[in-house]
CSV table of C-alpha atoms in Angstrom, one decimal:
chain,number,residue,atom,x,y,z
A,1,UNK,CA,-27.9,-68.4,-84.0
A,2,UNK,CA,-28.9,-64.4,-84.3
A,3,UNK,CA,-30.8,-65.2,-80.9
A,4,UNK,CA,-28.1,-66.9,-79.2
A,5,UNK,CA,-25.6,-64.0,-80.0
A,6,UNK,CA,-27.3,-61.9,-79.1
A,7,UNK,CA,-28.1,-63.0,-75.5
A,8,UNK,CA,-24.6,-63.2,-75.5
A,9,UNK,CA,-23.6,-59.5,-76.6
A,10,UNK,CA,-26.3,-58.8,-73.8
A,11,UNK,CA,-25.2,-60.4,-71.0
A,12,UNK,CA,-21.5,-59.0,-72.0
A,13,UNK,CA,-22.7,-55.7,-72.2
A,14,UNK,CA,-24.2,-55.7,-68.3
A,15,UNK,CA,-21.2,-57.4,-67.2
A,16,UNK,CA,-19.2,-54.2,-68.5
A,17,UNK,CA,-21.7,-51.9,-66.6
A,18,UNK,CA,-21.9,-53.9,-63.5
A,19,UNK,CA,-17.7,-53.7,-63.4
A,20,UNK,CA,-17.9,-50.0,-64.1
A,21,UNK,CA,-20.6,-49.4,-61.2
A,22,UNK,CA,-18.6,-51.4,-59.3
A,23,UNK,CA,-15.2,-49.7,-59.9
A,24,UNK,CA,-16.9,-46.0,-59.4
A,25,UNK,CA,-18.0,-47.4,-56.0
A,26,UNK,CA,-14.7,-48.3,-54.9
A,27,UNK,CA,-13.1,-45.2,-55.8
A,28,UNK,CA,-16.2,-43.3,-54.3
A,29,UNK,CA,-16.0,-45.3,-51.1
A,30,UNK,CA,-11.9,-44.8,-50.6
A,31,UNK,CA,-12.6,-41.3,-51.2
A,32,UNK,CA,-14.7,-40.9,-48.5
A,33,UNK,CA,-12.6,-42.5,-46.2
A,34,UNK,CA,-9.5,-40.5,-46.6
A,35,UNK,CA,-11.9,-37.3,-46.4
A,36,UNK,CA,-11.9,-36.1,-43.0
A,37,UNK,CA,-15.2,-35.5,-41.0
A,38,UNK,CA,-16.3,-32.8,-38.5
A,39,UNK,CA,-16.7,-35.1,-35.6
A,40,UNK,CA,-12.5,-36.0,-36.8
A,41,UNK,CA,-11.9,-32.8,-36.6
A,42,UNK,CA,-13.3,-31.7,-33.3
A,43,UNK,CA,-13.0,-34.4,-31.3
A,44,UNK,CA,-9.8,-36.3,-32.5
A,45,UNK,CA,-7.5,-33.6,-32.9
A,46,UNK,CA,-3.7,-34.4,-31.9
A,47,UNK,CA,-1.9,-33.0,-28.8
A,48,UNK,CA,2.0,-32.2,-29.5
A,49,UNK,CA,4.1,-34.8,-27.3
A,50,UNK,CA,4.4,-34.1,-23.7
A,51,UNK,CA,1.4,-31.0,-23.9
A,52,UNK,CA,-0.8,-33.4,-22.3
A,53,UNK,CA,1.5,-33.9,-19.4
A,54,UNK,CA,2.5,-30.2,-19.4
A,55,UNK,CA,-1.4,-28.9,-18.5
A,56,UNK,CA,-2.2,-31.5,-16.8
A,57,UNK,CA,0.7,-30.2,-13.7
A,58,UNK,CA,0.3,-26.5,-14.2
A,59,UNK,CA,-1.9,-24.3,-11.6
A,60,UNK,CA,-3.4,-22.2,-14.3
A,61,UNK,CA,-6.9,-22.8,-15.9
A,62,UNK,CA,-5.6,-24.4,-19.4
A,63,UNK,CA,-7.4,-24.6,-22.5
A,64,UNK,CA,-6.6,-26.1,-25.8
A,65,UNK,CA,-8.8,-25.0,-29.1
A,66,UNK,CA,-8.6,-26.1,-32.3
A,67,UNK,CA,-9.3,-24.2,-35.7
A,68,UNK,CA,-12.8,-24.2,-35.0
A,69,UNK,CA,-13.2,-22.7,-31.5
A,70,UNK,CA,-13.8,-26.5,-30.2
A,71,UNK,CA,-12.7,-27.4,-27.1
A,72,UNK,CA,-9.8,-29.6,-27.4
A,73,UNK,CA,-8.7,-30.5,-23.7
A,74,UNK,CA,-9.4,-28.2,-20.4
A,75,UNK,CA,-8.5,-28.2,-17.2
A,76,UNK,CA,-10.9,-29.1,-14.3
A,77,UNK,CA,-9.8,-25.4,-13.1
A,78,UNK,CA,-10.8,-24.4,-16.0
A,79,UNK,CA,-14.3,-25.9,-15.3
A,80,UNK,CA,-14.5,-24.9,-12.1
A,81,UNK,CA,-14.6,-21.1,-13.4
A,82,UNK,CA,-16.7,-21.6,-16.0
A,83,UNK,CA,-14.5,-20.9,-18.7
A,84,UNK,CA,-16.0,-24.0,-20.9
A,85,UNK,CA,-19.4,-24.7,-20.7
A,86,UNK,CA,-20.8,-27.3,-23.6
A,87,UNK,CA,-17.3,-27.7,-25.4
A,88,UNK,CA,-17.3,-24.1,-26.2
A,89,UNK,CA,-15.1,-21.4,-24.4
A,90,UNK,CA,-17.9,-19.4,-22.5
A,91,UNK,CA,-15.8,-15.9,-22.4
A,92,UNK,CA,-16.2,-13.7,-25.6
A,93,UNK,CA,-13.2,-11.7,-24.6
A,94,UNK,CA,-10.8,-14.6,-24.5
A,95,UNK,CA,-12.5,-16.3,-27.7
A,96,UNK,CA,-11.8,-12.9,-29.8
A,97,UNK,CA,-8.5,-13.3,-28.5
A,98,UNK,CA,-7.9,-16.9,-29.6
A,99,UNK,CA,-8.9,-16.2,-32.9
A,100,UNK,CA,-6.9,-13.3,-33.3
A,101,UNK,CA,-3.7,-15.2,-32.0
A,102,UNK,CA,-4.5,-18.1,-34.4
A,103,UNK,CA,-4.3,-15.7,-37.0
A,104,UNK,CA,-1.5,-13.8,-36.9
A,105,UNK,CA,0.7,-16.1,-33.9
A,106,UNK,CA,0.9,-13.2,-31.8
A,107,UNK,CA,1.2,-14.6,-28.0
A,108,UNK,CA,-1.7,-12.1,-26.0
A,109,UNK,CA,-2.2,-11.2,-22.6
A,110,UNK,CA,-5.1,-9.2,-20.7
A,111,UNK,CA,-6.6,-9.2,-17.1
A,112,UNK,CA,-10.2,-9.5,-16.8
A,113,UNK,CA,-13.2,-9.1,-14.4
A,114,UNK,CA,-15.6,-12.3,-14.7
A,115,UNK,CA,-19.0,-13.0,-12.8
A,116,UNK,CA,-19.0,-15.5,-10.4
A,117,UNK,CA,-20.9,-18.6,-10.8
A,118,UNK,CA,-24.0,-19.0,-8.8
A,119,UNK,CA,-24.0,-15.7,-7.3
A,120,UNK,CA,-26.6,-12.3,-7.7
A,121,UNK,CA,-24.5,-10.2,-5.9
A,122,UNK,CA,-22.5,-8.7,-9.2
A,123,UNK,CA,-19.2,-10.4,-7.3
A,124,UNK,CA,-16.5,-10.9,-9.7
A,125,UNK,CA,-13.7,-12.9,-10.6
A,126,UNK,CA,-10.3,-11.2,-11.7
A,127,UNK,CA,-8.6,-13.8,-14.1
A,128,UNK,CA,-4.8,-12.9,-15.9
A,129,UNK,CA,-5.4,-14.6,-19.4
A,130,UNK,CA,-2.2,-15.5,-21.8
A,131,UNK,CA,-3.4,-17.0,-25.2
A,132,UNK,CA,-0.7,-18.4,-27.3
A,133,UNK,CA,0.0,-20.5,-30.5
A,134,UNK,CA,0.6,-24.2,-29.9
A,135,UNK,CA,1.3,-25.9,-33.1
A,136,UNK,CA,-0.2,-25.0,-36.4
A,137,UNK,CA,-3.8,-25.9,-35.7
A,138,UNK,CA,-4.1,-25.1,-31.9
A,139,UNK,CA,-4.3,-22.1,-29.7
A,140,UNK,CA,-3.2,-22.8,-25.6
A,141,UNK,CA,-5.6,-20.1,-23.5
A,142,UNK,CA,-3.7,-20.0,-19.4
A,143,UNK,CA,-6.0,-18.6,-17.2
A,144,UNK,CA,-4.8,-17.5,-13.8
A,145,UNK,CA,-7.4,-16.4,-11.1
A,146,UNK,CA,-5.9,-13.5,-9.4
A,147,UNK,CA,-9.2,-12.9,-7.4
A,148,UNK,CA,-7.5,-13.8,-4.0
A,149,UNK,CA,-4.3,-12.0,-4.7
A,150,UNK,CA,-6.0,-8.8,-5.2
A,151,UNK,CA,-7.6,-9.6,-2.3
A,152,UNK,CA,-4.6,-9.3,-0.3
A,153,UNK,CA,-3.4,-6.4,-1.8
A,154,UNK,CA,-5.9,-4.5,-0.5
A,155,UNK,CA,-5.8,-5.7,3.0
A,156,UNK,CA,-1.9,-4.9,2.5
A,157,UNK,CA,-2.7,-1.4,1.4
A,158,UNK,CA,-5.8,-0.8,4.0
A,159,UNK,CA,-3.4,-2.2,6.7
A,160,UNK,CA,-0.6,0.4,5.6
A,161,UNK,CA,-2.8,3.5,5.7
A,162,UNK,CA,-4.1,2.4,8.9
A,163,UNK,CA,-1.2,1.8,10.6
A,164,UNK,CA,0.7,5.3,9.2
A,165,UNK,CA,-2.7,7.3,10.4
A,166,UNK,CA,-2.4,5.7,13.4
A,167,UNK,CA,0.9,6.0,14.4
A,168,UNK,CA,1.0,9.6,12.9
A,169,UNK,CA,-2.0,10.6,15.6
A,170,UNK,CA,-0.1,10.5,18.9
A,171,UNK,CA,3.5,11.6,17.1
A,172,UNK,CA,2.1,14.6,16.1
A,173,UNK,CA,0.4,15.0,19.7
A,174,UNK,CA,3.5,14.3,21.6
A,175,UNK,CA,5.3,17.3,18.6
A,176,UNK,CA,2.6,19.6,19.5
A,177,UNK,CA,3.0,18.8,23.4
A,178,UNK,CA,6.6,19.4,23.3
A,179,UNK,CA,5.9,22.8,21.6
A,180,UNK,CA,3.2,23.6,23.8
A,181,UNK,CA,6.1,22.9,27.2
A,182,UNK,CA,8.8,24.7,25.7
A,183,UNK,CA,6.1,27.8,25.4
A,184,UNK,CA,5.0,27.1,28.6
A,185,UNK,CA,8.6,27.2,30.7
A,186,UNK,CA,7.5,29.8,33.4
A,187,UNK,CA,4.2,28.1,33.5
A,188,UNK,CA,4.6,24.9,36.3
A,189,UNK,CA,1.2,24.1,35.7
A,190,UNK,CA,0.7,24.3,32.5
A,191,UNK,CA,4.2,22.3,31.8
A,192,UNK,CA,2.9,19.6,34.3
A,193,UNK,CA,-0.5,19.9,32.5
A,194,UNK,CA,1.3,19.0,28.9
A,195,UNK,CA,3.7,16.4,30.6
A,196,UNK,CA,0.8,14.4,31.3
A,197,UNK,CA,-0.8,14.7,28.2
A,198,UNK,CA,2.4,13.6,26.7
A,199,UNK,CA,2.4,10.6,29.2
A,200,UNK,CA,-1.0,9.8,27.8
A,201,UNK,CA,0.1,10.2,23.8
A,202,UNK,CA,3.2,8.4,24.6
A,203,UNK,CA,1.6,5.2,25.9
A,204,UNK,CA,-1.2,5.0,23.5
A,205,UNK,CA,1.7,5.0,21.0
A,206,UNK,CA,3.9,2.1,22.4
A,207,UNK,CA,0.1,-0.1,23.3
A,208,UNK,CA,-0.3,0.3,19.2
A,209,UNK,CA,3.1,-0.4,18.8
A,210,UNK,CA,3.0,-3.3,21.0
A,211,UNK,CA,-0.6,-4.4,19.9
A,212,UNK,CA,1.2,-4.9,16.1
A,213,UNK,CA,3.8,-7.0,17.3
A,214,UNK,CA,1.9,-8.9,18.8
A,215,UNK,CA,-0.4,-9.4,15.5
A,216,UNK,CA,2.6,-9.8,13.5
A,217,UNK,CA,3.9,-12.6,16.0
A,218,UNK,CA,-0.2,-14.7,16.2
A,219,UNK,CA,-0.1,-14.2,12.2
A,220,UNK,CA,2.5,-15.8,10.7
A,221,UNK,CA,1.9,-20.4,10.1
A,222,UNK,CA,4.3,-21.7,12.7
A,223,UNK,CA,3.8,-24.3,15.1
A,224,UNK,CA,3.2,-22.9,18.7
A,225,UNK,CA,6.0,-22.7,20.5
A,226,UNK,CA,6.5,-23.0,24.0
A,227,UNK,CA,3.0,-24.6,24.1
A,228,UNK,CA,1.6,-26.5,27.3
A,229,UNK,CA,-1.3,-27.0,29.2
A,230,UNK,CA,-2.5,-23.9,30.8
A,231,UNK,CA,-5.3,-23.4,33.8
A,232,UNK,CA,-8.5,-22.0,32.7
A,233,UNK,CA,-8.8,-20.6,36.3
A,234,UNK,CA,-5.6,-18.5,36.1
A,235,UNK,CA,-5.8,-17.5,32.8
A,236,UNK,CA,-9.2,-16.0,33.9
A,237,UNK,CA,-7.8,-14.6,36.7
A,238,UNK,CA,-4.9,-13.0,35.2
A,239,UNK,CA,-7.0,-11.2,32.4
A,240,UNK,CA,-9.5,-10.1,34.9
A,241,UNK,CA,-6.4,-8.8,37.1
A,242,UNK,CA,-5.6,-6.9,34.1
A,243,UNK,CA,-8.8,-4.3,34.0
A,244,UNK,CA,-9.0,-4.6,37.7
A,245,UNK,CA,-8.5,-0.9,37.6
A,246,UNK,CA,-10.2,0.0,35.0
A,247,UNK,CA,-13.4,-1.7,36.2
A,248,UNK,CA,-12.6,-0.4,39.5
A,249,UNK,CA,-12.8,3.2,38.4
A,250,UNK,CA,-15.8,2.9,36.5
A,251,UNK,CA,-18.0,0.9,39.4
A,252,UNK,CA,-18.0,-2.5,37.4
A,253,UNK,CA,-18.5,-5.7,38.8
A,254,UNK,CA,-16.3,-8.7,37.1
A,255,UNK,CA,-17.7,-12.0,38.2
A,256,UNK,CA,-17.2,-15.5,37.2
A,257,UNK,CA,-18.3,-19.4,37.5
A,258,UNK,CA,-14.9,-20.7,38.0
A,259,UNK,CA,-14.9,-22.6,41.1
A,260,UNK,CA,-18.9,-23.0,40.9
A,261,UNK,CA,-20.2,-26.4,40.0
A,262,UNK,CA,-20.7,-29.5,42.5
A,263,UNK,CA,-20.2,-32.0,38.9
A,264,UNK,CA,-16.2,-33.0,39.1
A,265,UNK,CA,-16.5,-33.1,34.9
A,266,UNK,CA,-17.6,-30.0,34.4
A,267,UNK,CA,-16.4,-27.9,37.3
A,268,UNK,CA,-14.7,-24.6,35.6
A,269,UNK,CA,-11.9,-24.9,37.8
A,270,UNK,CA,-10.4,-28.1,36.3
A,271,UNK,CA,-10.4,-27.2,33.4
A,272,UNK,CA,-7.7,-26.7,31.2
A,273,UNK,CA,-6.4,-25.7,27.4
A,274,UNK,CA,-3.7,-26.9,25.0
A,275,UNK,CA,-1.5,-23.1,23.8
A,276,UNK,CA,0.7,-20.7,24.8
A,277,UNK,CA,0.1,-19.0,27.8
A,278,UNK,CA,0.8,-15.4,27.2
A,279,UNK,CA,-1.5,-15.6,24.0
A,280,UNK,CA,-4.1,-16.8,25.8
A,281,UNK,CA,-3.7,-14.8,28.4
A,282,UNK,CA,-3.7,-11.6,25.7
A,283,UNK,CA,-6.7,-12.4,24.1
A,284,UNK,CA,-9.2,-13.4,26.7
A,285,UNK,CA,-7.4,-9.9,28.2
A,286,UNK,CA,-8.7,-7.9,25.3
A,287,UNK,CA,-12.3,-9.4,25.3
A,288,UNK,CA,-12.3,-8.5,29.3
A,289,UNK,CA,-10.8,-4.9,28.5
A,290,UNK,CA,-13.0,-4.5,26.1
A,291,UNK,CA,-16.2,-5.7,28.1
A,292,UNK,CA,-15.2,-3.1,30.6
A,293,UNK,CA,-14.6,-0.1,28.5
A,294,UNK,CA,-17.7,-0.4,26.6
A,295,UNK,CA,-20.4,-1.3,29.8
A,296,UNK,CA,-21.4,1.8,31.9
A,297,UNK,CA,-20.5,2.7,34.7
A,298,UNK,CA,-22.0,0.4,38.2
A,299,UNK,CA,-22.8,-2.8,35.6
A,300,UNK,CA,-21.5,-6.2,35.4
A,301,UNK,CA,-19.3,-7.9,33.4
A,302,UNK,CA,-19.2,-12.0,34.0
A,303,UNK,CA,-16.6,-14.2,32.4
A,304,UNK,CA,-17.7,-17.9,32.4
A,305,UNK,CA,-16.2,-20.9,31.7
A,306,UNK,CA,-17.5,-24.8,30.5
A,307,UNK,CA,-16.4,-27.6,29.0
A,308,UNK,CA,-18.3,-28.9,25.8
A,309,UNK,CA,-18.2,-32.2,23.7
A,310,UNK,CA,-17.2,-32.4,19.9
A,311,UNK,CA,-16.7,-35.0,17.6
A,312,UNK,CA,-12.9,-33.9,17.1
A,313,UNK,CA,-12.5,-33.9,21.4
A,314,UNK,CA,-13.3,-31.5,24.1
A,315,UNK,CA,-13.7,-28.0,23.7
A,316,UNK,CA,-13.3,-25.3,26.5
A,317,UNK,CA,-15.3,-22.5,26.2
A,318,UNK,CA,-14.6,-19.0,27.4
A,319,UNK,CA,-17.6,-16.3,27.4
A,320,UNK,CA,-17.1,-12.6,28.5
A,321,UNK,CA,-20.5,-10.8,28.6
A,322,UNK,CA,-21.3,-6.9,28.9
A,323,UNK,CA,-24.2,-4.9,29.3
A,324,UNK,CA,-22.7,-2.0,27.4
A,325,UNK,CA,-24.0,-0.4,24.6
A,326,UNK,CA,-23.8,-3.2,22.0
A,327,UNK,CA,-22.8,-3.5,18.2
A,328,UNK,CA,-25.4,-2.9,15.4
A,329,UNK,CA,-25.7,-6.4,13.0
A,330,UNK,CA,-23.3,-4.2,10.1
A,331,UNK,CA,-20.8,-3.7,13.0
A,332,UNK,CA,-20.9,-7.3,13.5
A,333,UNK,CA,-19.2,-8.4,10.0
A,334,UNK,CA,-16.5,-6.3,10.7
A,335,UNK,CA,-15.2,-5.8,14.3
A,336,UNK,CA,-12.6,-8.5,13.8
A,337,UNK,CA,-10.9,-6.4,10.9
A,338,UNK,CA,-7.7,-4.7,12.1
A,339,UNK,CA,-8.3,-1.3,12.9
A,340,UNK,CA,-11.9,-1.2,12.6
A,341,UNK,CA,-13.7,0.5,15.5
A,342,UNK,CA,-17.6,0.2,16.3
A,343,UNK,CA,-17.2,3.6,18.1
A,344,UNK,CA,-14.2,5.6,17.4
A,345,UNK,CA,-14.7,8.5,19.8
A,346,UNK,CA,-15.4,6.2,22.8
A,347,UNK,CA,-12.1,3.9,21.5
A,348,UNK,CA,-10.0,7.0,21.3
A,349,UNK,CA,-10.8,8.0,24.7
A,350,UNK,CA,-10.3,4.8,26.7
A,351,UNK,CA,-6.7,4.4,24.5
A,352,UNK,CA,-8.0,1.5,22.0
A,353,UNK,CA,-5.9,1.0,19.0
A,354,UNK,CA,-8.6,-1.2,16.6
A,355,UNK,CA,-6.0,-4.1,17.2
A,356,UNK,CA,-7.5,-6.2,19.9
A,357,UNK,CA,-10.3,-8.2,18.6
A,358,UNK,CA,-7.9,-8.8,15.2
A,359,UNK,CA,-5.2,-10.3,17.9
A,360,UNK,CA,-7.9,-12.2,19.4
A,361,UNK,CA,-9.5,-13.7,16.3
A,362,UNK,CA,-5.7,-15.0,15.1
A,363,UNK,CA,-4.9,-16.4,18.9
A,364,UNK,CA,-7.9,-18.7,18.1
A,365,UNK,CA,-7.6,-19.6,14.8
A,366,UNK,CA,-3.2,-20.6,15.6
A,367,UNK,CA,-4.1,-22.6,18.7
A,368,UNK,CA,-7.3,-24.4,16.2
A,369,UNK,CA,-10.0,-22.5,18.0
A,370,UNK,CA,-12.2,-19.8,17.3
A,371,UNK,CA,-13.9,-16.8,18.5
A,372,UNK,CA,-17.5,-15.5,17.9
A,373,UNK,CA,-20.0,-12.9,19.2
A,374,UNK,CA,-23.8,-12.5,20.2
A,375,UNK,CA,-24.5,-8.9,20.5
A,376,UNK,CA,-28.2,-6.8,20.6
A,377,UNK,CA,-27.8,-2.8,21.0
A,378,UNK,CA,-28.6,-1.4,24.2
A,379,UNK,CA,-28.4,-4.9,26.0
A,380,UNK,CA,-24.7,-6.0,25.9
A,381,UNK,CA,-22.4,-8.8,24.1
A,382,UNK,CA,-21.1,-11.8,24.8
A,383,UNK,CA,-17.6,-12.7,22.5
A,384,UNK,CA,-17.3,-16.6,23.3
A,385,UNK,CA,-13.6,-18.1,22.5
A,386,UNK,CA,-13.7,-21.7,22.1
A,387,UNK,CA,-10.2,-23.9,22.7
A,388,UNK,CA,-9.0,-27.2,22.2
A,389,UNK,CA,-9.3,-29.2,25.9
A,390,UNK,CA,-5.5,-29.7,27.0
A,391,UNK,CA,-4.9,-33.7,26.2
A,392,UNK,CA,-7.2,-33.5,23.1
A,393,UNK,CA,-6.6,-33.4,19.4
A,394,UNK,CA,-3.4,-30.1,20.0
A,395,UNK,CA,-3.1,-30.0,15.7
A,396,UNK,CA,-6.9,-30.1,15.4
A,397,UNK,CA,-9.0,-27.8,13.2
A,398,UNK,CA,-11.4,-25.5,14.4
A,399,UNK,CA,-14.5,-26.9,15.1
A,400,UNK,CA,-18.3,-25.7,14.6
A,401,UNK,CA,-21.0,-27.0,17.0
A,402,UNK,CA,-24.0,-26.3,18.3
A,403,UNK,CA,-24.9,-24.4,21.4
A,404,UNK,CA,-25.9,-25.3,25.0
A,405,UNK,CA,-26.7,-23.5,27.9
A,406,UNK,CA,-23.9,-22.8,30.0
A,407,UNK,CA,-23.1,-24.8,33.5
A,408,UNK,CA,-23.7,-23.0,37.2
A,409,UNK,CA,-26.1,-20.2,35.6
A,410,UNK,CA,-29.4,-19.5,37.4
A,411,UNK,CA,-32.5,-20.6,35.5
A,412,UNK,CA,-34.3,-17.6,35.7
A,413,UNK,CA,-31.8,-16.0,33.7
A,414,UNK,CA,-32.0,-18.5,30.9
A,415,UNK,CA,-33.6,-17.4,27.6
A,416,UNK,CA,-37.0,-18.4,26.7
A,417,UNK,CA,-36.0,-17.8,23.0
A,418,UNK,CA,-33.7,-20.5,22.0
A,419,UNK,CA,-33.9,-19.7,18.1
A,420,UNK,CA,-32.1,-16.8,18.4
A,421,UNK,CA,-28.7,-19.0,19.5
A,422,UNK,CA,-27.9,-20.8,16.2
A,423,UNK,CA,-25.2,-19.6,14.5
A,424,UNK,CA,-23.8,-20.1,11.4
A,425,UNK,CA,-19.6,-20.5,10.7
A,426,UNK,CA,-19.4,-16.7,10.1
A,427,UNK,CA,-21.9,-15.0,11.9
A,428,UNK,CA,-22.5,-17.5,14.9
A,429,UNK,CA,-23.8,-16.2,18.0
A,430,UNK,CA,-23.1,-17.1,21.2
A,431,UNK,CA,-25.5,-17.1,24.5
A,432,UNK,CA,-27.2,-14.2,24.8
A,433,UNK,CA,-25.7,-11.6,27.8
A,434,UNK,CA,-28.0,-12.7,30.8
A,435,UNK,CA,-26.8,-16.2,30.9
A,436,UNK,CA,-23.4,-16.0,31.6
A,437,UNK,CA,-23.4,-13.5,34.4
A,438,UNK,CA,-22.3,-14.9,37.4
């Protein structure tokens, strides 16, 4: 019997410890359960109603963090910039802010200058970053990239400076000229002397004048109006018509192929282009004018005309070539700019106003063309403008294509060189100056 009881006290003793261990591991396991873990809190956090819905529409970079500096959600802008990179907000600036806004739920604003992704040129990003509370755990960080309208500012403020220097040149000429007659009243030759410098100031004045309404007009996003098919032949004509006189003076030979060609598709004088006509007319104007006041005197200046295939439709291309004095490779970045001359003394004198190659460049890009130029110092340029084929694509994009030697031209005159043709989207060059002369 004293063996039998006390089995049995045994075995009731380790049932009582095996309910015990088995009650402390319930209330150990439900413990655990309601305690919340990291990967809980940094990857499951909750949005406020309708936040989601809210960043997911705006234009600004958006980023949500939570009480630990995780990434809660981010816009693909905000990717895109690199303002997250592994989870984490990348930019120290805007984390300090976050944290400071978390803790006293003051709403923050700064501008900053970030580096750009993927460049070594020290370019940089200007950003407008608003960090405010959103909720009791989360901080909402707006990011807007003000890069581009900075950008514009500039050009804005450049353009205004410009234009008052400009226009201030020839109305303080013409005030000194007036002086200068009213001294001069006994004087007939010296009043007709000032007269005609006053003729001179007064028309460079209303060209620049003119030249800005006519960049104002080409700038602004409007369909073309009045647009229909014009003759390559006559807008050639009419543009060399236009420095007729100038060339004339100065010895210069203008030549082209239009008429040449025995091959009914690409004979120059069928040809024709989708735009208006006084544009057109304007621009490939100023690439002639141009051509002419930069050759020297008793050279050539050849204006040649072809049709080329693209994917998109035909293309017509328009060359001018020069053997004037050229533009330097630094020159060549920047002679489309408004107001930018490659030589300011030699512009002054033949009456330039730094607005024709900007007018040009706009033309192209309104009626989905483009304009480029080859140019070596000391051997001339040729400025090519490339336009829609009339009855092709009219709405089409501009399009990039490789070049080919141009129809009717002598093959003695062709380059032996072909690799110094290709051309890339900004800095494309187009057939050197020999091949296009007439």
């Amino acid at each position: 019997m004293d063996v039998n009881a006390a089995v049995a006290a045994a075995a009731a003793i380790a049932g009582v410890c095996t309910g015990v261990i088995a009650m402390l591991a319930f209330r150990w396991s439900e413990r655990e359960q309601k305690r919340p873990t990291r990967t809980s809190l940094h990857t499951d956090p909750v949005l406020p109603p309708g936040v989601d819905t809210v960043l997911s529409v705006l234009r600004s970079s958006a980023v949500v963090l939570d009480e630990a500096d995780a990434v809660v959600k981010a816009s693909s802008a905000a990717y895109a910039l690199g303002l997250v990179r592994g989870g984490k907000l990348a930019v120290d600036p805007m984390l300090k802010m976050a944290r400071d806004t978390r803790r006293d739920g003051e709403i923050r604003q700064v501008e900053l200058d970030l580096p750009r992704r993927g460049t070594g040129r020290g370019e940089a990003l200007a950003v407008s970053a608003r960090v405010a509370p959103l909720g009791s755990r989360l901080v909402l960080l707006l990011v807007e990239d003000l890069t581009e309208a900075r950008r514009i500012e500039a050009v804005r403020r450049d353009f205004v400076a410009n234009v008052s220097h400009e226009l201030k040149t020839p109305v303080g000429a013409l005030s000194l000229l007036s002086e200068a007659v009213m001294d001069a009243a006994d004087d007939p030759e010296a009043v007709e002397r000032f007269a005609g410098r006053m003729q001179v100031e007064a028309t460079r004045l209303t060209n620049l004048v003119q030249e800005l309404i006519d960049l104002s007009r080409v700038q602004n996003d409007d369909p073309l109006e009045d647009a229909e098919p014009v003759r390559v032949d006559e807008l050639v004509a009419e543009a060399m018509d236009r420095c007729r006189h100038q060339a004339t003076a100065k010895q210069i030979t203008m030549a082209s192929n239009i008429g040449s060609g025995t091959d009914g598709r690409h004979t120059p004088g069928g040809l024709h282009v989708w735009g208006h006509r006084g544009q057109l007319v304007g621009a490939l104007g100023n690439l002639v004018e141009n051509a002419v006041n930069y050759s020297p005197a008793r050279t050539r200046v050849g204006i040649a005309a072809r049709r080329v295939t693209a994917p998109g439709g035909e293309l017509i291309e328009l060359a001018v070539t020069d053997q004037g004095i050229g533009i330097s490779d630094k020159d060549k970045e920047r002679i489309f700019e408004r107001f930018y001359r490659v030589d300011p003394a030699r512009s002054r004198a033949t009456g330039g106003t730094g607005l024709g190659l900007a007018i040009v460049k706009h033309v192209a890009a309104s009626h989905g063309g483009e304009v480029t130029v080859w140019s070596s110092e000391g051997q001339g340029s040729t400025f090519t403008l490339r336009l829609p084929e009339a009855g092709s694509a009219r709405d089409r994009k501009p399009f990039h294509h490789e070049d080919a030697d141009l129809d009717g031209l002598n093959e003695e005159d062709r380059p032996a060189d072909r690799s110094t043709n290709r051309m890339t989207r900004e800095t494309r060059e187009a057939i050197p100056a020999p091949e296009v002369l007439p």
